[in-house]
PDB file of C-alpha atoms in Angstrom:
ATOM      1  CA  UNK A 103      13.549   7.577 -18.312  1.00  0.00           C
ATOM      2  CA  UNK A 104      10.552   9.662 -19.707  1.00  0.00           C
ATOM      3  CA  UNK A 105       9.990  10.785 -23.235  1.00  0.00           C
ATOM      4  CA  UNK A 106       9.074  14.554 -22.640  1.00  0.00           C
ATOM      5  CA  UNK A 107      11.694  15.861 -25.507  1.00  0.00           C
ATOM      6  CA  UNK A 108      11.635  12.240 -27.338  1.00  0.00           C
ATOM      7  CA  UNK A 109       8.698  12.620 -29.496  1.00  0.00           C
ATOM      8  CA  UNK A 110       9.407   9.234 -31.542  1.00  0.00           C
ATOM      9  CA  UNK A 111       9.642   5.437 -30.420  1.00  0.00           C
ATOM     10  CA  UNK A 112      12.253   3.725 -32.417  1.00  0.00           C
ATOM     11  CA  UNK A 113      11.261  -0.220 -32.076  1.00  0.00           C
ATOM     12  CA  UNK A 114      14.499  -2.085 -32.568  1.00  0.00           C
ATOM     13  CA  UNK A 115      15.984  -5.638 -33.049  1.00  0.00           C
ATOM     14  CA  UNK A 116      16.394  -8.684 -35.211  1.00  0.00           C
ATOM     15  CA  UNK A 117      13.596 -10.013 -37.455  1.00  0.00           C
ATOM     16  CA  UNK A 118      10.998 -11.236 -35.721  1.00  0.00           C
ATOM     17  CA  UNK A 119      11.076  -9.676 -32.443  1.00  0.00           C
ATOM     18  CA  UNK A 120       7.958  -8.250 -32.692  1.00  0.00           C
ATOM     19  CA  UNK A 121       8.628  -4.745 -33.794  1.00  0.00           C
ATOM     20  CA  UNK A 122       4.937  -4.612 -36.102  1.00  0.00           C
ATOM     21  CA  UNK A 123       3.148  -6.107 -33.651  1.00  0.00           C
ATOM     22  CA  UNK A 124       4.510  -4.360 -30.719  1.00  0.00           C
ATOM     23  CA  UNK A 125       3.957  -0.569 -32.905  1.00  0.00           C
ATOM     24  CA  UNK A 126       0.781  -1.442 -33.921  1.00  0.00           C
ATOM     25  CA  UNK A 127      -0.368  -1.407 -30.315  1.00  0.00           C
ATOM     26  CA  UNK A 128       1.401   1.262 -29.130  1.00  0.00           C
ATOM     27  CA  UNK A 129      -0.254   3.218 -32.233  1.00  0.00           C
ATOM     28  CA  UNK A 130      -3.571   2.052 -30.959  1.00  0.00           C
ATOM     29  CA  UNK A 131      -3.566   3.145 -27.104  1.00  0.00           C
ATOM     30  CA  UNK A 132      -1.183   6.198 -27.822  1.00  0.00           C
ATOM     31  CA  UNK A 133      -2.770   7.501 -31.188  1.00  0.00           C
ATOM     32  CA  UNK A 134       0.746   8.228 -32.788  1.00  0.00           C
ATOM     33  CA  UNK A 135       1.631   8.156 -35.974  1.00  0.00           C
ATOM     34  CA  UNK A 136       3.605   4.640 -37.624  1.00  0.00           C
ATOM     35  CA  UNK A 137       5.924   3.633 -40.291  1.00  0.00           C
ATOM     36  CA  UNK A 138       7.550   0.425 -41.029  1.00  0.00           C
ATOM     37  CA  UNK A 139      11.496   0.463 -42.081  1.00  0.00           C
ATOM     38  CA  UNK A 140      10.688  -1.831 -44.252  1.00  0.00           C
ATOM     39  CA  UNK A 141       8.197   0.763 -45.964  1.00  0.00           C
ATOM     40  CA  UNK A 142      11.894   2.994 -46.964  1.00  0.00           C
ATOM     41  CA  UNK A 143      13.826  -0.098 -48.538  1.00  0.00           C
ATOM     42  CA  UNK A 144      14.665   0.024 -52.278  1.00  0.00           C
ATOM     43  CA  UNK A 145      13.800  -2.735 -54.323  1.00  0.00           C
ATOM     44  CA  UNK A 146      17.181  -3.647 -54.668  1.00  0.00           C
ATOM     45  CA  UNK A 147      17.426  -4.236 -50.882  1.00  0.00           C
ATOM     46  CA  UNK A 148      14.397  -6.517 -50.730  1.00  0.00           C
ATOM     47  CA  UNK A 149      15.516  -8.435 -53.559  1.00  0.00           C
ATOM     48  CA  UNK A 150      18.358  -8.966 -52.087  1.00  0.00           C
ATOM     49  CA  UNK A 151      17.406 -10.011 -48.647  1.00  0.00           C
ATOM     50  CA  UNK A 152      14.871 -12.134 -50.461  1.00  0.00           C
ATOM     51  CA  UNK A 153      17.306 -14.441 -51.403  1.00  0.00           C
ATOM     52  CA  UNK A 154      19.677 -14.654 -48.486  1.00  0.00           C
ATOM     53  CA  UNK A 155      21.910 -12.179 -49.031  1.00  0.00           C
ATOM     54  CA  UNK A 156      22.559 -10.039 -45.987  1.00  0.00           C
ATOM     55  CA  UNK A 157      22.304  -6.043 -46.553  1.00  0.00           C
ATOM     56  CA  UNK A 158      25.796  -4.284 -46.431  1.00  0.00           C
ATOM     57  CA  UNK A 159      26.391  -0.794 -44.796  1.00  0.00           C
ATOM     58  CA  UNK A 160      26.465   0.885 -47.998  1.00  0.00           C
ATOM     59  CA  UNK A 161      23.141  -0.567 -48.833  1.00  0.00           C
ATOM     60  CA  UNK A 162      21.521   0.588 -45.628  1.00  0.00           C
ATOM     61  CA  UNK A 163      22.926   4.388 -45.337  1.00  0.00           C
ATOM     62  CA  UNK A 164      20.075   5.807 -47.750  1.00  0.00           C
ATOM     63  CA  UNK A 165      16.977   3.440 -46.043  1.00  0.00           C
ATOM     64  CA  UNK A 166      18.104   4.758 -42.650  1.00  0.00           C
ATOM     65  CA  UNK A 167      18.479   8.407 -43.581  1.00  0.00           C
ATOM     66  CA  UNK A 168      15.001   7.807 -45.708  1.00  0.00           C
ATOM     67  CA  UNK A 169      13.597   7.071 -42.304  1.00  0.00           C
ATOM     68  CA  UNK A 170      15.358   9.991 -40.482  1.00  0.00           C
ATOM     69  CA  UNK A 171      13.645  12.214 -42.574  1.00  0.00           C
ATOM     70  CA  UNK A 172      10.378  11.050 -42.219  1.00  0.00           C
ATOM     71  CA  UNK A 173      10.942  11.252 -38.446  1.00  0.00           C
ATOM     72  CA  UNK A 174      11.777  15.003 -39.188  1.00  0.00           C
ATOM     73  CA  UNK A 175       8.429  15.555 -41.075  1.00  0.00           C
ATOM     74  CA  UNK A 176       6.640  13.790 -38.243  1.00  0.00           C
ATOM     75  CA  UNK A 177       8.364  16.592 -35.846  1.00  0.00           C
ATOM     76  CA  UNK A 178       7.854  19.599 -38.204  1.00  0.00           C
ATOM     77  CA  UNK A 179       3.867  18.289 -38.415  1.00  0.00           C
ATOM     78  CA  UNK A 180       3.849  18.158 -34.533  1.00  0.00           C
ATOM     79  CA  UNK A 181       3.294  14.178 -34.577  1.00  0.00           C
ATOM     80  CA  UNK A 182       4.571  11.899 -32.346  1.00  0.00           C
ATOM     81  CA  UNK A 183       5.642   8.858 -34.232  1.00  0.00           C
ATOM     82  CA  UNK A 184       6.611   5.108 -33.589  1.00  0.00           C
ATOM     83  CA  UNK A 185       8.901   3.748 -36.553  1.00  0.00           C
ATOM     84  CA  UNK A 186      10.294   0.053 -36.442  1.00  0.00           C
ATOM     85  CA  UNK A 187      13.998  -0.579 -37.664  1.00  0.00           C
ATOM     86  CA  UNK A 188      16.239  -3.463 -36.762  1.00  0.00           C
ATOM     87  CA  UNK A 189      18.647  -0.467 -35.617  1.00  0.00           C
ATOM     88  CA  UNK A 190      21.273  -3.178 -35.051  1.00  0.00           C
ATOM     89  CA  UNK A 191      24.485  -1.503 -34.820  1.00  0.00           C
ATOM     90  CA  UNK A 192      25.104   1.975 -32.886  1.00  0.00           C
ATOM     91  CA  UNK A 193      26.357   3.689 -36.597  1.00  0.00           C
ATOM     92  CA  UNK A 194      22.902   3.052 -37.744  1.00  0.00           C
ATOM     93  CA  UNK A 195      20.817   4.320 -34.313  1.00  0.00           C
ATOM     94  CA  UNK A 196      23.058   7.780 -34.499  1.00  0.00           C
ATOM     95  CA  UNK A 197      21.812   8.206 -37.803  1.00  0.00           C
ATOM     96  CA  UNK A 198      18.398   7.745 -36.952  1.00  0.00           C
ATOM     97  CA  UNK A 199      19.188  10.017 -33.777  1.00  0.00           C
ATOM     98  CA  UNK A 200      19.731  12.482 -36.178  1.00  0.00           C
ATOM     99  CA  UNK A 201      20.997  16.146 -34.572  1.00  0.00           C
ATOM    100  CA  UNK A 202      18.308  16.576 -32.138  1.00  0.00           C
ATOM    101  CA  UNK A 203      17.114  14.698 -29.192  1.00  0.00           C
ATOM    102  CA  UNK A 204      13.957  13.456 -30.346  1.00  0.00           C
ATOM    103  CA  UNK A 205      14.163   9.767 -30.562  1.00  0.00           C
ATOM    104  CA  UNK A 206      13.750   7.102 -28.094  1.00  0.00           C
ATOM    105  CA  UNK A 207      15.237   3.293 -28.823  1.00  0.00           C
ATOM    106  CA  UNK A 208      12.800   0.080 -27.825  1.00  0.00           C
ATOM    107  CA  UNK A 209      15.181  -2.738 -28.109  1.00  0.00           C
ATOM    108  CA  UNK A 210      12.825  -5.709 -28.322  1.00  0.00           C
ATOM    109  CA  UNK A 211      15.034  -8.665 -27.297  1.00  0.00           C
ATOM    110  CA  UNK A 212      14.845 -12.684 -26.388  1.00  0.00           C
ATOM    111  CA  UNK A 213      16.369 -15.889 -27.219  1.00  0.00           C
ATOM    112  CA  UNK A 214      17.528 -16.615 -30.800  1.00  0.00           C
ATOM    113  CA  UNK A 215      15.172 -20.122 -30.281  1.00  0.00           C
ATOM    114  CA  UNK A 216      11.999 -17.949 -29.703  1.00  0.00           C
ATOM    115  CA  UNK A 217      12.602 -15.516 -32.319  1.00  0.00           C
ATOM    116  CA  UNK A 218      13.423 -18.568 -34.895  1.00  0.00           C
ATOM    117  CA  UNK A 219      10.009 -19.920 -33.990  1.00  0.00           C
ATOM    118  CA  UNK A 220       7.944 -16.808 -34.542  1.00  0.00           C
ATOM    119  CA  UNK A 221       9.825 -16.261 -37.716  1.00  0.00           C
ATOM    120  CA  UNK A 222       9.199 -19.869 -38.841  1.00  0.00           C
ATOM    121  CA  UNK A 223       5.211 -19.385 -38.500  1.00  0.00           C
ATOM    122  CA  UNK A 224       5.134 -16.038 -40.159  1.00  0.00           C
ATOM    123  CA  UNK A 225       3.930 -15.692 -43.673  1.00  0.00           C
ATOM    124  CA  UNK A 226       4.934 -13.381 -47.033  1.00  0.00           C
ATOM    125  CA  UNK A 227       7.739 -11.769 -45.097  1.00  0.00           C
ATOM    126  CA  UNK A 228      10.667 -11.509 -47.452  1.00  0.00           C
ATOM    127  CA  UNK A 229      13.503 -11.999 -44.400  1.00  0.00           C
ATOM    128  CA  UNK A 230      14.343 -15.624 -44.394  1.00  0.00           C
ATOM    129  CA  UNK A 231      15.069 -17.454 -40.995  1.00  0.00           C
ATOM    130  CA  UNK A 232      18.331 -18.437 -42.874  1.00  0.00           C
ATOM    131  CA  UNK A 233      19.080 -14.540 -42.384  1.00  0.00           C
ATOM    132  CA  UNK A 234      18.546 -14.570 -38.093  1.00  0.00           C
ATOM    133  CA  UNK A 235      22.244 -15.758 -37.064  1.00  0.00           C
ATOM    134  CA  UNK A 236      23.700 -12.769 -39.307  1.00  0.00           C
ATOM    135  CA  UNK A 237      21.094 -10.338 -37.374  1.00  0.00           C
ATOM    136  CA  UNK A 238      22.147 -11.691 -33.855  1.00  0.00           C
ATOM    137  CA  UNK A 239      25.783 -11.473 -35.196  1.00  0.00           C
ATOM    138  CA  UNK A 240      25.371  -7.587 -35.933  1.00  0.00           C
ATOM    139  CA  UNK A 241      23.622  -6.506 -33.492  1.00  0.00           C
ATOM    140  CA  UNK A 242      24.836  -4.622 -30.949  1.00  0.00           C
ATOM    141  CA  UNK A 243      23.342  -3.406 -27.372  1.00  0.00           C
ATOM    142  CA  UNK A 244      22.195  -0.473 -26.362  1.00  0.00           C
ATOM    143  CA  UNK A 245      24.562   1.630 -25.115  1.00  0.00           C
ATOM    144  CA  UNK A 246      24.544   3.359 -21.505  1.00  0.00           C
ATOM    145  CA  UNK A 247      24.445   6.651 -23.187  1.00  0.00           C
ATOM    146  CA  UNK A 248      22.106   5.784 -25.700  1.00  0.00           C
ATOM    147  CA  UNK A 249      18.316   7.254 -24.940  1.00  0.00           C
ATOM    148  CA  UNK A 250      16.319   3.913 -24.621  1.00  0.00           C
ATOM    149  CA  UNK A 251      15.207   0.826 -22.939  1.00  0.00           C
ATOM    150  CA  UNK A 252      15.536  -3.172 -23.655  1.00  0.00           C
ATOM    151  CA  UNK A 253      12.338  -5.146 -23.196  1.00  0.00           C
ATOM    152  CA  UNK A 254      12.033  -8.917 -22.763  1.00  0.00           C
ATOM    153  CA  UNK A 255       9.585 -10.199 -25.457  1.00  0.00           C
ATOM    154  CA  UNK A 256       8.574 -13.634 -23.604  1.00  0.00           C
ATOM    155  CA  UNK A 257       5.670 -11.952 -22.779  1.00  0.00           C
ATOM    156  CA  UNK A 258       2.274 -10.953 -24.453  1.00  0.00           C
ATOM    157  CA  UNK A 259       2.025  -8.310 -27.022  1.00  0.00           C
ATOM    158  CA  UNK A 260      -0.160  -6.945 -24.543  1.00  0.00           C
ATOM    159  CA  UNK A 261       2.453  -7.036 -21.709  1.00  0.00           C
ATOM    160  CA  UNK A 262       4.995  -6.004 -23.624  1.00  0.00           C
ATOM    161  CA  UNK A 263       3.193  -3.125 -24.650  1.00  0.00           C
ATOM    162  CA  UNK A 264       2.317  -2.111 -21.372  1.00  0.00           C
ATOM    163  CA  UNK A 265       5.964  -2.272 -19.965  1.00  0.00           C
ATOM    164  CA  UNK A 266       6.825  -0.029 -22.459  1.00  0.00           C
ATOM    165  CA  UNK A 267       4.164   2.578 -22.091  1.00  0.00           C
ATOM    166  CA  UNK A 268       4.820   2.476 -17.794  1.00  0.00           C
ATOM    167  CA  UNK A 269       8.826   2.201 -18.279  1.00  0.00           C
ATOM    168  CA  UNK A 270       8.194   5.507 -20.409  1.00  0.00           C
ATOM    169  CA  UNK A 271       5.701   7.448 -18.505  1.00  0.00           C
ATOM    170  CA  UNK A 272       4.063   7.789 -22.197  1.00  0.00           C
ATOM    171  CA  UNK A 273       0.372   9.252 -22.840  1.00  0.00           C
ATOM    172  CA  UNK A 274      -1.874   9.797 -26.109  1.00  0.00           C
TER     173      UNK A 274
END
């Protein structure tokens, strides 16, 4: 798959899958703009997750719509973008995809043990490791008809980023 029409990448996956790290690598190599989905959460959502309570779909709809709005702003400005977002359910990805054909999803996937180990080493993040099971339970892999690829996260960030760029034939 090429991303000639797809100006935006949504790096998706459960918490701790490396979305932020890979987004930073992609931005450095491609010169695209980026945003963290966490930046779009309301304080109420952050407080809820920090207390160990998973978000409901009702909590997520305004959050997802604001991310899509940001992507629309990037399109209008002629910029390509990378955004990190768990996007665990297809209905969430449908909101992020919007009406256009400008989003490509990159599912960063790995084993629960690998990801739990990474999460345990993170400092200062509001998402507790205790919510990882609920994230895996909620995750709906990309459908064959969804624009995107799945990437194994067992390699180094450099290897993962190189794989994404090569498979999607991305250029700066």
